[in-house]
mmCIF file of C-alpha atoms in Angstrom:
data_model
loop_
_atom_site.group_PDB
_atom_site.id
_atom_site.type_symbol
_atom_site.label_atom_id
_atom_site.label_comp_id
_atom_site.label_asym_id
_atom_site.label_seq_id
_atom_site.Cartn_x
_atom_site.Cartn_y
_atom_site.Cartn_z
ATOM 1 C CA MET F 1 -18.359 5.010 12.621
ATOM 2 C CA TYR F 2 -17.506 4.169 9.044
ATOM 3 C CA THR F 3 -19.048 1.839 6.514
ATOM 4 C CA TYR F 4 -16.393 -0.643 5.577
ATOM 5 C CA LEU F 5 -15.975 -2.239 2.166
ATOM 6 C CA PHE F 6 -14.597 -5.300 3.928
ATOM 7 C CA THR F 7 -12.849 -6.146 7.167
ATOM 8 C CA SER F 8 -10.248 -8.503 8.586
ATOM 9 C CA GLU F 9 -10.178 -9.638 12.202
ATOM 10 C CA ARG F 10 -8.929 -6.258 13.514
ATOM 11 C CA LEU F 11 -9.046 -3.895 10.533
ATOM 12 C CA GLY F 12 -11.628 -2.092 8.446
ATOM 13 C CA PHE F 13 -10.989 -1.143 4.848
ATOM 14 C CA ARG F 14 -12.790 1.857 3.352
ATOM 15 C CA ASN F 15 -12.720 4.398 0.613
ATOM 16 C CA TRP F 16 -10.999 7.727 1.416
ATOM 17 C CA ILE F 17 -12.618 10.867 2.781
ATOM 18 C CA LEU F 18 -10.986 14.276 2.814
ATOM 19 C CA ASP F 19 -11.097 14.193 6.641
ATOM 20 C CA ASP F 20 -8.241 11.648 6.343
ATOM 21 C CA LEU F 21 -5.961 14.313 4.861
ATOM 22 C CA ASP F 22 -4.339 15.584 8.081
ATOM 23 C CA GLN F 23 -3.612 12.128 9.496
ATOM 24 C CA LEU F 24 -2.191 10.812 6.214
ATOM 25 C CA ALA F 25 -0.143 13.993 5.798
ATOM 26 C CA ASP F 26 1.339 13.328 9.263
ATOM 27 C CA ILE F 27 2.261 9.793 8.216
ATOM 28 C CA ASN F 28 3.749 11.034 4.943
ATOM 29 C CA ASN F 29 5.796 13.667 6.773
ATOM 30 C CA ASP F 30 7.386 11.212 9.217
ATOM 31 C CA GLU F 31 11.033 10.579 8.311
ATOM 32 C CA GLU F 32 11.107 7.063 9.769
ATOM 33 C CA ILE F 33 7.900 5.965 7.995
ATOM 34 C CA MET F 34 9.107 7.380 4.669
ATOM 35 C CA GLU F 35 12.639 5.965 4.962
ATOM 36 C CA PHE F 36 12.303 3.936 1.758
ATOM 37 C CA PHE F 37 10.632 6.573 -0.370
ATOM 38 C CA PRO F 38 12.463 9.211 -2.477
ATOM 39 C CA PHE F 39 10.637 12.164 -0.856
ATOM 40 C CA ARG F 40 8.035 13.044 1.762
ATOM 41 C CA PRO F 41 4.820 14.146 0.051
ATOM 42 C CA SER F 42 3.519 17.646 0.782
ATOM 43 C CA LYS F 43 0.020 18.096 2.145
ATOM 44 C CA GLU F 44 -1.068 19.032 -1.414
ATOM 45 C CA ASN F 45 0.592 15.817 -2.796
ATOM 46 C CA THR F 46 -1.240 13.874 -0.075
ATOM 47 C CA LYS F 47 -4.630 15.466 -1.049
ATOM 48 C CA ASP F 48 -3.881 14.554 -4.692
ATOM 49 C CA PHE F 49 -3.185 10.935 -3.603
ATOM 50 C CA ILE F 50 -6.515 10.780 -1.708
ATOM 51 C CA LEU F 51 -8.408 12.145 -4.762
ATOM 52 C CA ARG F 52 -6.587 9.678 -7.057
ATOM 53 C CA MET F 53 -7.501 6.759 -4.764
ATOM 54 C CA GLN F 54 -11.119 7.856 -4.655
ATOM 55 C CA GLN F 55 -11.165 8.055 -8.441
ATOM 56 C CA GLN F 56 -9.411 4.673 -8.832
ATOM 57 C CA TYR F 57 -11.948 3.093 -6.502
ATOM 58 C CA SER F 58 -14.780 4.630 -8.507
ATOM 59 C CA ASP F 59 -13.239 3.438 -11.797
ATOM 60 C CA LYS F 60 -11.755 0.059 -10.879
ATOM 61 C CA GLY F 61 -13.392 -1.046 -7.623
ATOM 62 C CA PHE F 62 -10.142 -1.017 -5.664
ATOM 63 C CA CYS F 63 -7.427 1.304 -4.377
ATOM 64 C CA TYR F 64 -4.892 1.632 -1.599
ATOM 65 C CA PHE F 65 -7.700 1.605 1.000
ATOM 66 C CA ALA F 66 -7.877 3.793 4.053
ATOM 67 C CA VAL F 67 -7.492 1.443 7.056
ATOM 68 C CA ASP F 68 -8.884 1.753 10.532
ATOM 69 C CA VAL F 69 -8.473 -0.392 13.630
ATOM 70 C CA LEU F 70 -12.010 -1.758 14.197
ATOM 71 C CA GLU F 71 -11.834 -1.685 18.002
ATOM 72 C CA THR F 72 -11.171 2.069 18.093
ATOM 73 C CA ASN F 73 -12.106 3.276 14.573
ATOM 74 C CA LYS F 74 -8.591 4.799 14.582
ATOM 75 C CA PHE F 75 -7.129 5.596 11.125
ATOM 76 C CA ILE F 76 -3.668 3.971 10.847
ATOM 77 C CA GLY F 77 -2.741 4.432 7.164
ATOM 78 C CA PHE F 78 -3.396 2.473 4.054
ATOM 79 C CA ILE F 79 -3.248 -1.075 2.742
ATOM 80 C CA GLY F 80 -4.621 -2.057 -0.658
ATOM 81 C CA LEU F 81 -4.356 -2.472 -4.348
ATOM 82 C CA SER F 82 -3.455 -0.018 -7.023
ATOM 83 C CA GLU F 83 -2.946 -0.185 -10.751
ATOM 84 C CA GLN F 84 0.585 0.582 -11.899
ATOM 85 C CA THR F 85 2.163 1.011 -15.363
ATOM 86 C CA TYR F 86 5.836 1.718 -14.837
ATOM 87 C CA LEU F 87 7.210 -1.757 -15.721
ATOM 88 C CA ASP F 88 7.366 -2.226 -19.480
ATOM 89 C CA ASP F 89 7.584 -5.980 -19.297
ATOM 90 C CA LEU F 90 4.353 -6.223 -17.288
ATOM 91 C CA GLY F 91 2.342 -3.415 -18.881
ATOM 92 C CA SER F 92 -0.520 -2.539 -16.552
ATOM 93 C CA PHE F 93 -0.426 -4.537 -13.339
ATOM 94 C CA VAL F 94 -2.018 -4.458 -9.852
ATOM 95 C CA ASP F 95 0.262 -3.728 -6.948
ATOM 96 C CA ILE F 96 -0.416 -4.476 -3.297
ATOM 97 C CA GLY F 97 1.092 -1.925 -0.902
ATOM 98 C CA TRP F 98 0.904 -0.541 2.606
ATOM 99 C CA ARG F 99 1.937 2.429 4.631
ATOM 100 C CA LEU F 100 1.023 2.480 8.362
ATOM 101 C CA HIS F 101 1.746 4.914 11.137
ATOM 102 C CA LYS F 102 4.788 3.689 13.004
ATOM 103 C CA ASN F 103 2.776 3.383 16.293
ATOM 104 C CA PHE F 104 1.082 0.428 14.581
ATOM 105 C CA TRP F 105 4.156 -1.395 13.304
ATOM 106 C CA ASN F 106 5.133 -4.831 14.651
ATOM 107 C CA LYS F 107 1.562 -5.712 15.564
ATOM 108 C CA GLY F 108 0.834 -7.857 12.512
ATOM 109 C CA TYR F 109 -1.461 -5.265 10.913
ATOM 110 C CA ALA F 110 0.397 -5.056 7.579
ATOM 111 C CA THR F 111 0.385 -8.837 7.125
ATOM 112 C CA GLU F 112 -3.247 -9.210 8.273
ATOM 113 C CA GLY F 113 -4.343 -6.312 6.030
ATOM 114 C CA ALA F 114 -2.385 -7.511 3.050
ATOM 115 C CA ASN F 115 -3.900 -10.992 3.307
ATOM 116 C CA ALA F 116 -7.420 -9.385 3.471
ATOM 117 C CA CYS F 117 -6.585 -7.321 0.375
ATOM 118 C CA LEU F 118 -5.300 -10.417 -1.499
ATOM 119 C CA ASP F 119 -8.586 -12.164 -0.658
ATOM 120 C CA PHE F 120 -10.529 -9.124 -1.874
ATOM 121 C CA GLY F 121 -8.456 -8.922 -5.040
ATOM 122 C CA PHE F 122 -8.845 -12.589 -5.887
ATOM 123 C CA ASP F 123 -12.335 -13.442 -4.549
ATOM 124 C CA THR F 124 -14.227 -10.204 -5.076
ATOM 125 C CA ILE F 125 -12.740 -8.473 -8.114
ATOM 126 C CA HIS F 126 -11.307 -11.680 -9.654
ATOM 127 C CA LEU F 127 -7.706 -10.644 -10.389
ATOM 128 C CA ASP F 128 -5.368 -13.248 -11.856
ATOM 129 C CA LYS F 129 -2.170 -11.936 -10.301
ATOM 130 C CA ILE F 130 -1.165 -9.347 -7.702
ATOM 131 C CA TYR F 131 2.360 -7.941 -7.566
ATOM 132 C CA SER F 132 4.326 -6.073 -4.964
ATOM 133 C CA VAL F 133 7.379 -3.852 -5.285
ATOM 134 C CA ALA F 134 9.781 -2.480 -2.720
ATOM 135 C CA PRO F 135 13.336 -1.189 -2.615
ATOM 136 C CA GLU F 136 15.697 -4.073 -1.957
ATOM 137 C CA ILE F 137 16.852 -2.402 1.287
ATOM 138 C CA ASN F 138 13.288 -2.403 2.608
ATOM 139 C CA VAL F 139 13.529 -5.759 4.296
ATOM 140 C CA LYS F 140 10.410 -5.240 6.420
ATOM 141 C CA SER F 141 8.203 -4.891 3.359
ATOM 142 C CA GLU F 142 9.878 -7.864 1.727
ATOM 143 C CA THR F 143 9.200 -9.876 4.875
ATOM 144 C CA VAL F 144 5.497 -9.048 4.643
ATOM 145 C CA MET F 145 5.521 -10.132 1.012
ATOM 146 C CA LYS F 146 6.940 -13.498 1.968
ATOM 147 C CA LYS F 147 4.508 -13.886 4.923
ATOM 148 C CA ILE F 148 1.515 -13.409 2.623
ATOM 149 C CA GLY F 149 2.760 -16.122 0.309
ATOM 150 C CA MET F 150 4.190 -14.062 -2.538
ATOM 151 C CA GLN F 151 7.050 -15.378 -4.620
ATOM 152 C CA LYS F 152 10.000 -13.348 -5.731
ATOM 153 C CA VAL F 153 10.081 -12.718 -9.500
ATOM 154 C CA LYS F 154 13.179 -10.581 -9.864
ATOM 155 C CA THR F 155 15.378 -7.728 -8.673
ATOM 156 C CA PHE F 156 15.303 -4.753 -11.058
ATOM 157 C CA GLN F 157 16.178 -1.078 -11.472
ATOM 158 C CA HIS F 158 13.010 0.877 -10.731
ATOM 159 C CA PRO F 159 12.493 3.293 -13.630
ATOM 160 C CA LYS F 160 11.143 6.029 -11.340
ATOM 161 C CA LEU F 161 14.055 5.734 -8.895
ATOM 162 C CA LEU F 162 17.028 5.559 -11.243
ATOM 163 C CA ASN F 163 18.455 8.814 -9.826
ATOM 164 C CA ASP F 164 18.389 7.442 -6.252
ATOM 165 C CA LYS F 165 21.223 4.967 -5.834
ATOM 166 C CA ARG F 166 19.941 3.954 -2.378
ATOM 167 C CA LEU F 167 16.401 3.011 -3.630
ATOM 168 C CA ALA F 168 16.851 2.137 -7.298
ATOM 169 C CA ASN F 169 17.390 -1.598 -6.777
ATOM 170 C CA CYS F 170 13.983 -3.079 -6.137
ATOM 171 C CA VAL F 171 12.349 -6.471 -5.695
ATOM 172 C CA LEU F 172 9.245 -7.651 -7.479
ATOM 173 C CA TYR F 173 7.016 -10.306 -5.950
ATOM 174 C CA VAL F 174 3.878 -11.951 -7.282
ATOM 175 C CA LYS F 175 0.991 -14.046 -6.068
ATOM 176 C CA ASP F 176 -1.286 -15.909 -8.501
ATOM 177 C CA ASN F 177 -4.955 -16.525 -7.940
ATOM 178 C CA VAL F 178 -5.067 -20.286 -7.439
#
């Protein structure tokens, strides 16, 4: 049993532990899950990600949170907030993102979890805006963005994906704290 930072109806959000490494590495190594990413992270890359998220949570009070199904305490991936700096016109901004094991797709978990993270971002840590980015071809993620009430800002060439013609065109969405 974990201590959760916050919960939604079916999900628990927590900081990362190194025991999450093998399960997240399995998610990151799945071709279907990683379809809209330029590469599949190695186990070492995955460990570095977990350590970065732990540090970001310590420094900022948020991260892409490890997510469990409350009923079973089963780890299913991550949903959360992360500081990004790759868009010159925005400077530093907070991104909401998700990556779930495909066995948990099409059950409403990404939408439910993203809504809980928006509430956390606005009500608990008092962010003014939260953004989301996805390759234009990732229609499923864009659908989640729309379901959680985000508004499309623009389509742009992602500076970290310029060498990947399939993924370079991305969408940027935003939600304001109102």
